[in-house]
XYZ file of C-alpha atoms in Angstrom:
731
model
C 83.607 40.749 -91.474
C 86.054 43.308 -92.682
C 86.104 46.421 -90.447
C 85.093 49.679 -92.020
C 87.529 52.510 -92.632
C 86.522 54.474 -89.522
C 87.088 51.462 -87.252
C 90.545 50.885 -88.683
C 91.453 54.500 -87.969
C 90.362 54.174 -84.334
C 92.460 51.049 -83.927
C 95.550 52.742 -85.287
C 95.243 55.625 -82.789
C 96.070 59.290 -83.208
C 99.834 58.788 -83.291
C 99.606 56.483 -86.308
C 97.516 58.867 -88.483
C 99.331 60.631 -91.259
C 98.299 64.137 -92.128
C 96.835 64.397 -95.602
C 99.075 66.088 -98.105
C 97.891 69.461 -99.273
C 98.519 70.560 -102.844
C 100.149 73.918 -103.312
C 97.735 74.659 -106.098
C 94.464 73.774 -104.382
C 92.611 73.748 -101.108
C 89.736 71.561 -99.955
C 86.879 73.740 -98.774
C 84.175 71.198 -97.898
C 82.954 67.673 -98.366
C 79.956 67.598 -100.633
C 76.863 65.547 -99.794
C 77.443 61.944 -100.675
C 75.164 60.888 -103.502
C 73.550 57.446 -103.785
C 75.604 56.887 -106.941
C 78.901 57.712 -105.271
C 79.667 54.099 -104.388
C 82.658 53.674 -102.105
C 83.900 57.168 -102.662
C 82.711 60.655 -101.846
C 82.992 64.011 -103.586
C 85.100 66.833 -102.208
C 84.714 70.472 -103.170
C 88.145 71.834 -104.047
C 89.230 75.299 -105.109
C 91.901 75.002 -107.780
C 94.137 78.044 -107.530
C 95.878 77.431 -110.839
C 92.628 77.304 -112.803
C 90.789 79.722 -110.572
C 87.646 77.631 -110.343
C 85.797 75.143 -108.144
C 86.048 71.456 -109.010
C 84.616 68.292 -107.485
C 87.023 65.437 -106.789
C 86.037 61.903 -105.988
C 88.195 60.489 -103.184
C 88.200 57.330 -101.069
C 87.410 58.274 -97.502
C 89.649 55.578 -95.967
C 92.636 57.086 -97.703
C 95.862 55.149 -97.039
C 93.979 52.846 -94.650
C 91.744 51.436 -97.379
C 91.788 47.706 -97.955
C 92.744 46.125 -101.244
C 89.070 45.384 -101.895
C 88.106 49.011 -101.258
C 90.899 50.302 -103.499
C 89.963 47.934 -106.310
C 86.273 48.922 -106.085
C 87.228 52.605 -106.024
C 89.398 52.228 -109.141
C 86.539 50.550 -111.029
C 84.150 53.347 -110.036
C 86.688 56.051 -110.802
C 87.341 54.596 -114.244
C 83.595 54.567 -114.966
C 83.184 58.130 -113.691
C 86.152 59.242 -115.769
C 84.745 57.632 -118.916
C 81.353 59.264 -118.359
C 82.944 62.588 -117.545
C 85.140 62.474 -120.638
C 82.172 61.587 -122.850
C 80.039 64.263 -121.248
C 82.828 66.804 -121.633
C 83.353 65.833 -125.270
C 79.624 66.095 -125.933
C 79.362 69.429 -124.158
C 82.324 70.785 -126.074
C 81.045 69.420 -129.375
C 77.585 70.819 -128.752
C 79.074 74.233 -128.054
C 81.184 74.034 -131.208
C 78.164 73.088 -133.323
C 76.123 75.892 -131.784
C 78.943 78.314 -132.594
C 79.165 76.980 -136.147
C 75.431 77.335 -136.675
C 74.707 80.594 -134.904
C 78.068 82.205 -135.565
C 78.513 81.242 -139.208
C 74.923 80.753 -140.364
C 74.426 84.435 -141.020
C 77.984 85.403 -141.902
C 78.532 86.442 -145.487
C 80.400 83.857 -147.567
C 80.683 81.308 -144.739
C 78.273 78.722 -146.199
C 80.817 76.197 -147.592
C 83.042 76.393 -144.500
C 80.033 75.977 -142.246
C 78.840 72.877 -144.072
C 82.305 71.311 -143.913
C 82.633 71.939 -140.175
C 79.160 70.539 -139.515
C 80.000 67.345 -141.408
C 83.144 66.900 -139.304
C 81.185 67.490 -136.110
C 78.513 65.039 -137.237
C 81.052 62.254 -137.633
C 82.326 62.892 -134.094
C 78.735 62.786 -132.866
C 78.280 59.353 -134.407
C 81.374 58.131 -132.538
C 79.967 59.390 -129.238
C 76.609 57.757 -130.007
C 78.365 54.414 -130.509
C 80.129 54.838 -127.142
C 76.799 55.399 -125.410
C 75.218 52.440 -127.171
C 78.021 50.206 -125.915
C 77.879 51.604 -122.352
C 74.391 50.568 -121.340
C 74.440 52.559 -118.052
C 70.960 53.467 -116.801
C 71.445 56.519 -114.594
C 70.354 60.142 -114.828
C 73.784 61.375 -115.868
C 73.672 59.110 -118.909
C 70.049 60.109 -119.572
C 70.925 63.806 -119.599
C 74.023 63.285 -121.747
C 72.129 61.157 -124.300
C 69.328 63.700 -124.466
C 71.867 66.423 -125.144
C 73.452 64.206 -127.794
C 70.051 63.810 -129.479
C 69.552 67.575 -129.338
C 72.834 68.157 -131.152
C 72.017 65.524 -133.797
C 68.626 67.125 -134.352
C 70.160 70.592 -134.577
C 72.489 69.415 -137.334
C 69.639 67.604 -139.080
C 67.422 70.672 -138.980
C 70.268 72.727 -140.398
C 70.710 70.261 -143.260
C 66.960 70.324 -144.002
C 66.978 74.121 -144.112
C 69.922 74.204 -146.491
C 68.535 71.391 -148.652
C 64.729 71.654 -148.563
C 64.331 68.852 -151.087
C 66.205 66.484 -148.779
C 68.062 63.339 -149.725
C 64.976 61.146 -149.488
C 66.517 58.907 -146.811
C 66.137 60.244 -143.288
C 67.022 56.813 -141.902
C 70.728 57.375 -142.467
C 70.853 61.063 -141.566
C 71.294 63.017 -138.352
C 67.524 63.249 -137.787
C 67.238 59.464 -137.612
C 70.367 59.387 -135.420
C 68.643 61.836 -133.063
C 65.588 59.574 -132.999
C 67.718 56.537 -132.094
C 69.496 58.348 -129.265
C 66.251 59.836 -127.920
C 64.761 56.324 -127.903
C 67.648 55.025 -125.799
C 67.315 57.994 -123.441
C 63.579 57.367 -123.211
C 64.120 53.770 -122.096
C 66.419 55.007 -119.323
C 63.850 57.651 -118.308
C 61.104 55.013 -118.127
C 63.303 52.756 -115.972
C 64.188 55.563 -113.571
C 60.610 56.864 -113.363
C 59.290 53.355 -112.670
C 61.847 52.829 -109.932
C 61.130 56.252 -108.376
C 57.407 57.000 -108.832
C 57.490 59.746 -106.181
C 60.613 61.440 -107.549
C 59.441 64.648 -109.284
C 62.659 64.985 -111.288
C 62.406 61.409 -112.566
C 58.808 61.990 -113.685
C 59.766 65.298 -115.277
C 62.608 63.574 -117.148
C 60.117 60.991 -118.425
C 57.805 63.725 -119.733
C 60.725 65.448 -121.444
C 61.809 62.194 -123.078
C 58.294 61.740 -124.500
C 58.424 65.281 -125.870
C 61.876 64.863 -127.424
C 60.753 61.717 -129.218
C 57.611 63.499 -130.392
C 59.662 66.414 -131.760
C 61.848 64.193 -133.896
C 58.973 61.961 -135.046
C 57.107 65.060 -136.155
C 60.121 66.236 -138.120
C 60.242 62.823 -139.790
C 56.614 63.217 -140.830
C 55.263 60.614 -138.373
C 52.434 62.858 -137.216
C 50.216 60.226 -135.545
C 53.123 58.894 -133.520
C 54.166 62.411 -132.566
C 50.644 63.235 -131.364
C 50.564 60.099 -129.174
C 53.926 60.977 -127.594
C 52.942 64.615 -127.003
C 49.777 63.399 -125.244
C 51.837 61.130 -122.994
C 54.175 64.014 -122.158
C 51.220 66.251 -121.319
C 49.661 63.500 -119.188
C 52.787 63.245 -117.010
C 53.029 67.036 -116.666
C 49.330 67.240 -115.746
C 49.904 64.723 -112.961
C 52.855 66.699 -111.613
C 50.911 69.962 -111.835
C 47.996 68.433 -109.909
C 50.359 67.248 -107.169
C 51.975 70.680 -106.805
C 50.106 73.538 -108.514
C 52.651 76.032 -107.183
C 55.571 74.454 -109.067
C 56.342 77.098 -111.722
C 58.619 74.857 -113.798
C 55.970 72.143 -114.030
C 53.356 74.699 -115.071
C 55.669 76.006 -117.807
C 56.289 72.485 -119.077
C 52.557 71.725 -119.053
C 51.841 74.887 -121.060
C 54.490 73.871 -123.593
C 53.027 70.358 -123.876
C 49.575 71.768 -124.561
C 51.068 74.114 -127.167
C 52.742 71.172 -128.903
C 49.398 69.362 -129.026
C 47.906 72.486 -130.567
C 50.667 72.587 -133.174
C 50.037 69.001 -134.274
C 46.269 69.509 -134.348
C 46.775 72.583 -136.502
C 49.080 70.659 -138.812
C 46.431 67.959 -139.293
C 43.701 70.514 -139.982
C 41.846 70.089 -136.671
C 41.457 73.807 -136.096
C 38.893 73.722 -133.277
C 40.948 71.179 -131.340
C 44.075 73.241 -131.931
C 42.329 76.374 -130.677
C 41.289 74.568 -127.491
C 44.849 73.388 -126.728
C 46.260 76.854 -127.370
C 43.678 78.423 -125.050
C 44.574 76.005 -122.250
C 48.245 76.876 -122.716
C 47.381 80.590 -122.747
C 45.483 80.336 -119.441
C 48.504 78.820 -117.709
C 50.896 81.364 -119.179
C 48.659 84.286 -118.257
C 48.755 83.131 -114.639
C 52.539 82.659 -114.685
C 53.084 86.069 -116.305
C 50.883 87.697 -113.643
C 52.779 85.927 -110.848
C 56.172 86.793 -112.369
C 55.731 90.184 -114.102
C 59.496 90.811 -114.147
C 60.239 87.497 -115.880
C 61.063 88.085 -119.542
C 60.710 84.338 -120.210
C 57.159 84.295 -118.819
C 56.234 87.316 -120.928
C 57.755 85.741 -124.065
C 55.791 82.548 -123.445
C 52.595 84.578 -123.135
C 53.394 86.448 -126.361
C 53.976 83.112 -128.129
C 50.551 81.866 -127.006
C 48.895 85.014 -128.350
C 50.689 84.517 -131.660
C 49.578 80.878 -131.913
C 45.967 81.766 -131.162
C 46.123 84.559 -133.711
C 47.430 82.159 -136.352
C 44.726 79.542 -135.849
C 41.993 82.205 -135.619
C 43.204 83.520 -138.953
C 42.954 80.069 -140.513
C 39.407 79.833 -139.182
C 38.627 83.227 -140.821
C 37.967 84.745 -137.388
C 39.691 87.989 -138.303
C 38.550 90.016 -135.299
C 39.812 87.362 -132.888
C 43.097 87.100 -134.786
C 43.487 90.878 -134.669
C 42.923 90.913 -130.905
C 45.505 88.189 -130.255
C 48.065 89.786 -132.558
C 47.600 93.134 -130.811
C 48.190 91.448 -127.448
C 51.328 89.891 -128.897
C 52.491 93.300 -130.136
C 51.864 94.934 -126.735
C 54.085 92.354 -125.000
C 56.739 92.544 -127.715
C 56.828 96.349 -127.372
C 57.218 96.131 -123.605
C 60.075 93.620 -123.850
C 61.823 95.602 -126.586
C 61.610 98.818 -124.574
C 62.914 97.079 -121.449
C 65.921 95.675 -123.313
C 66.568 97.785 -126.457
C 69.943 96.123 -127.128
C 68.493 92.624 -127.147
C 68.400 91.393 -130.745
C 65.810 88.731 -129.993
C 63.275 91.124 -128.485
C 63.745 93.590 -131.334
C 63.264 90.821 -133.893
C 60.112 89.667 -132.092
C 58.804 93.233 -132.253
C 59.534 93.410 -135.964
C 57.689 90.127 -136.545
C 54.694 91.393 -134.558
C 54.429 94.465 -136.791
C 54.643 92.270 -139.883
C 51.897 89.924 -138.701
C 49.524 92.826 -138.100
C 50.459 94.286 -141.470
C 49.643 90.985 -143.174
C 46.297 90.743 -141.390
C 45.329 94.330 -142.206
C 46.267 93.780 -145.852
C 44.160 90.649 -145.995
C 41.221 92.613 -144.551
C 41.668 95.260 -147.255
C 42.807 97.925 -144.750
C 45.698 99.008 -146.915
C 46.581 102.272 -145.147
C 46.692 100.523 -141.760
C 48.682 97.688 -143.294
C 51.240 100.067 -144.765
C 51.661 101.769 -141.381
C 52.453 98.454 -139.672
C 54.848 97.484 -142.461
C 56.686 100.794 -142.122
C 57.135 100.222 -138.377
C 58.399 96.738 -139.205
C 60.825 98.286 -141.703
C 62.079 100.805 -139.157
C 62.862 98.038 -136.642
C 64.462 95.854 -139.321
C 66.663 98.750 -140.432
C 67.947 99.208 -136.875
C 68.746 95.501 -136.543
C 70.522 95.370 -139.902
C 72.510 98.499 -139.093
C 73.603 97.076 -135.733
C 74.719 93.788 -137.361
C 75.673 94.481 -140.993
C 77.172 90.983 -141.416
C 74.154 89.184 -139.969
C 72.512 87.530 -142.963
C 69.278 86.873 -141.073
C 68.962 90.572 -140.255
C 69.603 91.385 -143.916
C 66.943 88.886 -145.055
C 64.452 90.344 -142.607
C 65.222 93.823 -143.906
C 64.682 92.693 -147.498
C 61.338 91.158 -146.498
C 60.313 94.404 -144.789
C 61.108 96.365 -147.965
C 59.131 93.790 -149.968
C 56.030 94.160 -147.775
C 56.102 97.957 -148.082
C 56.605 97.635 -151.829
C 53.765 95.158 -152.382
C 51.275 97.181 -150.359
C 52.303 100.447 -151.998
C 51.928 98.813 -155.414
C 48.407 97.635 -154.565
C 47.548 101.163 -153.399
C 48.749 102.610 -156.706
C 51.780 104.273 -155.113
C 54.118 102.946 -157.769
C 57.007 105.338 -157.102
C 57.090 104.275 -153.431
C 56.847 100.628 -154.442
C 59.691 101.026 -156.936
C 61.967 102.530 -154.253
C 61.170 99.698 -151.825
C 61.708 96.959 -154.390
C 64.991 98.544 -155.500
C 66.222 98.444 -151.884
C 65.105 94.822 -151.625
C 66.941 93.962 -154.832
C 70.247 95.428 -153.613
C 70.121 93.268 -150.483
C 69.196 90.130 -152.429
C 72.077 90.774 -154.828
C 74.557 90.888 -151.949
C 73.153 87.738 -150.374
C 73.312 85.862 -153.681
C 76.870 87.027 -154.332
C 77.981 85.894 -150.867
C 77.092 82.282 -151.652
C 76.540 81.609 -155.377
C 75.741 77.951 -154.627
C 72.842 78.833 -152.343
C 69.784 78.000 -154.447
C 67.417 79.739 -152.019
C 69.368 83.007 -152.242
C 69.381 82.796 -156.045
C 65.642 82.136 -156.182
C 64.960 85.066 -153.861
C 67.073 87.246 -156.156
C 64.850 86.258 -159.086
C 61.769 87.264 -157.042
C 63.291 90.698 -156.391
C 63.887 91.186 -160.130
C 60.276 90.140 -160.735
C 58.852 92.660 -158.260
C 60.834 95.555 -159.676
C 60.042 94.467 -163.218
C 56.301 94.439 -162.472
C 56.328 97.982 -161.096
C 58.492 99.273 -163.943
C 56.063 97.729 -166.434
C 53.081 99.355 -164.720
C 54.872 102.703 -164.726
C 55.419 102.398 -168.481
C 59.208 101.990 -168.099
C 59.190 99.132 -170.573
C 62.933 98.926 -171.473
C 63.749 98.852 -167.750
C 61.123 96.182 -167.128
C 62.438 94.103 -170.027
C 65.974 94.245 -168.633
C 64.814 93.223 -165.149
C 62.802 90.283 -166.474
C 65.817 89.174 -168.516
C 67.960 89.187 -165.395
C 65.262 87.227 -163.631
C 65.261 84.623 -166.409
C 69.084 84.376 -166.387
C 69.102 83.518 -162.687
C 66.396 80.904 -163.162
C 68.056 79.410 -166.239
C 71.177 78.735 -164.160
C 69.121 77.112 -161.417
C 67.243 75.008 -163.974
C 70.541 73.856 -165.502
C 71.756 72.661 -162.088
C 68.565 70.686 -161.419
C 66.335 70.252 -164.510
C 63.922 68.098 -162.494
C 63.014 70.900 -160.093
C 59.405 71.687 -161.053
C 59.350 74.896 -159.026
C 62.314 76.358 -160.887
C 60.837 75.316 -164.224
C 57.542 76.986 -163.324
C 59.315 80.181 -162.273
C 61.314 80.159 -165.498
C 58.138 79.814 -167.558
C 56.720 82.791 -165.629
C 59.815 84.846 -166.470
C 59.460 84.002 -170.176
C 55.789 84.997 -169.962
C 56.735 88.408 -168.539
C 59.362 88.873 -171.239
C 56.775 88.038 -173.871
C 54.253 90.437 -172.366
C 56.655 93.408 -172.294
C 57.957 92.597 -175.780
C 54.375 92.575 -176.974
C 53.739 95.944 -175.303
C 56.855 97.286 -177.066
C 55.427 95.962 -180.366
C 58.198 93.405 -180.769
C 55.865 90.659 -181.915
C 58.565 88.239 -183.043
C 60.382 88.388 -179.687
C 57.113 88.101 -177.803
C 56.118 84.999 -179.767
C 59.513 83.388 -179.071
C 59.237 84.004 -175.316
C 55.612 82.837 -175.168
C 56.508 79.625 -176.969
C 59.354 78.946 -174.533
C 56.891 79.400 -171.678
C 54.354 77.145 -173.422
C 56.942 74.379 -173.901
C 57.752 74.337 -170.172
C 54.099 74.543 -169.138
C 53.232 71.621 -171.422
C 55.872 69.410 -169.787
C 54.782 70.326 -166.265
C 51.100 69.753 -167.060
C 51.851 66.402 -168.718
C 54.032 65.320 -165.779
C 51.113 65.735 -163.378
C 47.669 66.094 -164.986
C 46.128 66.539 -161.504
C 48.262 69.609 -160.770
C 45.744 72.443 -161.025
C 48.403 75.127 -161.051
C 50.300 73.511 -163.926
C 47.081 73.197 -165.927
C 46.203 76.822 -165.198
C 49.644 78.005 -166.294
C 49.241 76.070 -169.532
C 45.885 77.751 -170.196
C 47.458 81.190 -169.620
C 50.252 80.406 -172.077
C 47.699 79.361 -174.706
C 45.638 82.499 -174.124
C 48.652 84.791 -174.495
C 49.632 83.164 -177.787
C 46.011 83.531 -178.874
C 46.160 87.272 -178.165
C 49.389 87.605 -180.127
C 48.026 85.611 -183.054
C 44.864 87.695 -183.163
C 46.930 90.872 -183.060
C 48.934 89.567 -186.023
C 45.764 88.840 -187.993
C 46.102 85.050 -187.655
C 42.477 84.475 -186.718
C 42.286 80.693 -187.042
C 45.452 80.206 -184.970
C 44.119 82.595 -182.325
C 40.824 80.693 -182.158
C 42.702 77.416 -181.710
C 44.708 78.777 -178.762
C 41.604 80.328 -177.157
C 39.679 77.084 -177.522
C 42.544 75.091 -175.951
C 42.587 77.480 -172.995
C 38.809 77.190 -172.615
C 38.905 73.379 -172.708
C 41.490 73.277 -169.902
C 39.572 75.764 -167.783
C 36.229 74.013 -168.226
C 37.776 70.800 -166.862
C 39.390 72.620 -163.942
C 36.175 74.468 -163.062
C 34.138 71.245 -163.208
C 36.660 69.429 -161.010
C 36.884 72.346 -158.541
C 33.424 73.926 -158.259
C 34.352 75.693 -154.990
C 37.623 77.057 -156.339
C 36.903 80.739 -157.015
C 40.020 81.238 -159.109
C 39.167 78.305 -161.375
C 35.703 79.783 -161.910
C 37.140 83.243 -162.636
C 39.525 81.768 -165.191
C 36.644 79.995 -166.923
C 34.699 83.250 -167.016
C 37.741 85.026 -168.510
C 38.004 82.390 -171.271
C 34.389 82.919 -172.264
C 35.025 86.675 -172.416
C 38.159 86.135 -174.472
C 36.253 84.075 -177.035
C 33.499 86.684 -176.995
C 36.055 89.398 -177.810
C 37.424 87.296 -180.638
C 33.982 86.725 -182.147
C 33.093 90.379 -181.703
C 36.164 91.332 -183.725
C 35.143 88.776 -186.328
C 31.739 90.572 -186.434
C 30.072 87.408 -185.144
C 27.919 89.346 -182.684
C 25.407 86.666 -181.777
C 28.184 84.195 -180.982
C 29.987 86.932 -179.003
C 26.908 87.657 -176.903
C 26.501 83.921 -176.263
C 30.083 83.659 -174.928
C 29.590 86.749 -172.783
C 26.368 85.287 -171.407
C 28.175 82.093 -170.494
C 30.789 84.163 -168.726
C 28.114 86.117 -166.897
C 26.425 82.856 -165.878
C 29.662 81.773 -164.197
C 29.902 85.170 -162.502
C 26.294 84.998 -161.276
C 26.882 81.513 -159.824
C 29.981 82.755 -158.004
C 28.130 85.726 -156.515
C 25.241 83.470 -155.464
C 27.692 81.050 -153.811
C 29.585 83.842 -152.062
C 32.738 83.005 -154.021
C 33.354 86.291 -155.747
C 33.363 89.223 -153.356
C 31.225 88.094 -150.438
C 33.886 88.320 -147.730
C 35.658 91.499 -146.706
C 38.729 89.415 -145.909
C 39.429 88.772 -149.596
C 42.749 90.425 -150.401
C 41.934 91.446 -153.961
C 38.310 92.452 -153.397
C 38.657 95.838 -155.189
C 40.120 94.162 -158.284
C 37.447 91.470 -158.257
C 34.673 94.043 -158.135
C 36.275 96.026 -160.925
C 36.581 92.872 -163.052
C 32.889 92.195 -162.475
C 32.048 95.744 -163.612
C 34.085 95.177 -166.780
C 32.380 91.842 -167.415
C 28.920 93.373 -167.304
C 30.132 96.344 -169.357
C 31.477 94.035 -172.021
C 28.140 92.228 -172.183
C 26.310 95.543 -172.566
C 28.574 96.534 -175.443
C 27.994 93.206 -177.161
C 24.230 93.691 -177.332
C 23.982 95.117 -180.852
C 21.172 95.129 -183.427
C 21.207 93.080 -186.563
C 22.517 94.794 -189.652
C 20.151 97.533 -190.822
C 17.943 97.231 -187.737
C 17.688 98.995 -184.388
C 17.718 97.406 -180.936
C 14.581 95.536 -180.050
C 12.819 96.300 -176.773
C 14.082 93.017 -175.374
C 17.660 93.904 -176.374
C 17.345 97.363 -174.832
C 16.109 95.858 -171.585
C 18.947 93.322 -171.545
C 21.557 95.977 -172.326
C 20.265 98.209 -169.509
C 20.433 95.310 -167.047
C 24.108 94.793 -167.875
C 24.830 98.537 -167.561
C 23.083 98.732 -164.179
C 25.028 95.745 -162.856
C 28.262 97.215 -164.134
C 27.618 100.522 -162.361
C 26.807 98.754 -159.066
C 30.018 96.716 -159.193
C 32.057 99.794 -160.113
C 30.612 101.728 -157.174
C 31.451 98.856 -154.810
C 34.976 98.614 -156.270
C 35.638 102.292 -155.474
C 34.217 101.809 -151.971
C 36.523 98.811 -151.432
C 39.602 100.823 -152.399
C 40.002 100.545 -156.172
C 41.739 103.773 -157.250
C 43.061 103.429 -160.813
C 40.819 106.180 -162.193
C 42.779 106.474 -165.439
C 42.111 102.793 -166.175
C 38.407 103.240 -165.448
C 38.082 106.238 -167.765
C 39.856 104.571 -170.682
C 38.943 100.898 -170.238
C 37.228 99.679 -173.449
C 35.304 97.140 -171.382
C 33.420 100.068 -169.839
C 32.822 101.893 -173.138
C 29.055 101.406 -172.783
C 29.204 103.453 -169.549
C 31.618 106.249 -170.427
C 29.002 108.727 -171.687
C 26.524 108.138 -168.879
C 26.002 110.813 -166.159
C 25.918 108.052 -163.522
C 29.409 106.968 -164.613
C 30.810 110.505 -164.349
C 29.218 110.922 -160.911
C 30.966 107.772 -159.733
C 34.400 108.576 -161.144
C 34.760 112.187 -159.974
C 34.806 111.500 -156.167
C 37.173 108.579 -156.707
C 39.514 110.802 -158.720
C 39.438 113.439 -155.972
C 40.316 110.834 -153.308
C 43.181 109.486 -155.425
C 44.681 112.949 -155.896
C 44.359 113.633 -152.168
C 46.186 110.394 -151.212
C 48.940 110.663 -153.823
C 52.483 110.925 -152.328
């Protein structure tokens, strides 16, 4: 039996020992604890004076007294350690570089092309490292950690590519997301082996749970929802076991809360709202306890805020507005506290801004427009500070543009058009800069077209028609370029048709009938193609019906009665099919009602009063069914409740006006009774519209649909208080 190194040293005696050489650049401070994986060597803690840092060196304890067998074994181990260390170092360095590329260049003006090129280079190096791991086959924790990190980097690149190219390349199998899945699978096999070999090792079990979660993350991104749910459940099961064994382990509790949150996310994605709510509540309970135990921990507070946000989101989808409001307010309270504690922290400030925006969105949905505008203004104030602190941060600039947009949209709905115009103009300037920074960025170009659309809408409503026409033209120019790059993009084609529709509308308002007809026909041509490409696409069919109706209006205005009737009838045919196919779709029912009214108007102008009344009655029948089914204005959460109520008032008013006697006769008693019923219904809806926030008094006083009401004392009594409130709230 070969004697060990210590025995050989005793045999040689003190006089034979040679003193170890000491490097001038380093000093050994201690021998680290020998690990089970250290083999025939041990690790020594050394302070390197030249580098000014601590390093760990693997040395052979026998030193110069080592046998040939020991030296050979040590060299084999050292070579393996070196290879792993070099791979780990390369991966660590590459991961840092990719993080710098993404976070450092993602929001830097004009850096898009350079960023994409650097990411492609890094991706190729990642593939080389993945091949090295695949060939290695070592099943230890160091390899597990390194492969997991490699998968993380692959996934980060894949997510970046998806964000920059939302349409995707249609083949995830060859991309970085699939590469991440492959590497995570290899890491998972190692984790299972280690966990099986060490069932009582908490770290090994924790690694197994993490490997399940990593695989679930990437499967979910690949659209494999069922598989992702199964893996998330397995991850949660392992964490639940660890938490039961040691309830005081904070890290395990955090991981368990995250696992439950992931299960909630997948349930929400699959439409299982009650199940999602239950998972989120379980996660919240754990995080509440952790936040109470660690009140100074920003991470624990952020986790708690995230749970409140998730519960608010799912409550909102379940139409539980009060619950959503409560959760969002809790989220805001935490975000405020974190932002005040660390005012220079960009993340906490951005979280605060998002919290204001969420509450603004919820208040707007509930019809609380003043409250909504207040939240949006606080969001804008925070976004302005962030953008000012980082003028080259594109994300901060996008957030600022969104904040301006929210203020503008709410102000527009409240009739504060001057405020809305200022907000949309500020939004447009930001979107222009972002689009100019990267002309090839389709998302930036599309967002620019939206900004032109917003400002064009407000200008049109303010009667600034030449300005509106110019803005809509600029909108169409942006979309025409996008459509030329990718003619198959249905979304761009739809947006372009919308732009042509706006151009036609303003041209018609400016009495440029020829230009209006040209624009409307361009919109119709696009809408026809989109509707033919997918006959089941309700939106495409609806857009086609709108295009037909607009051309019908223009034809009627030009005295082309038969052509107008043809367009109106085509619109009605489309809407009847949509309404029959979607009986619970309130918008489809409203569109059908509008078509009946449009035909009624046509026949009224043609002096075909009986036919007009019949169309109006059909429209009213649709309206009555909607009210009975709670589809029209039953819920206070409906965003456009005031407009819906006003439309109902107009519908009944139009019916009242259409009840006319036959030539040379007066109204019969039955006609008088019917006319009064329509007037009474119109007044009730108008009163409710004012109560819900409708404030366009000028429109009410001049609307021809309400002509049957204008001379009534009840009408004047309704309008006067509304006019007083509008004047009081005007900026």
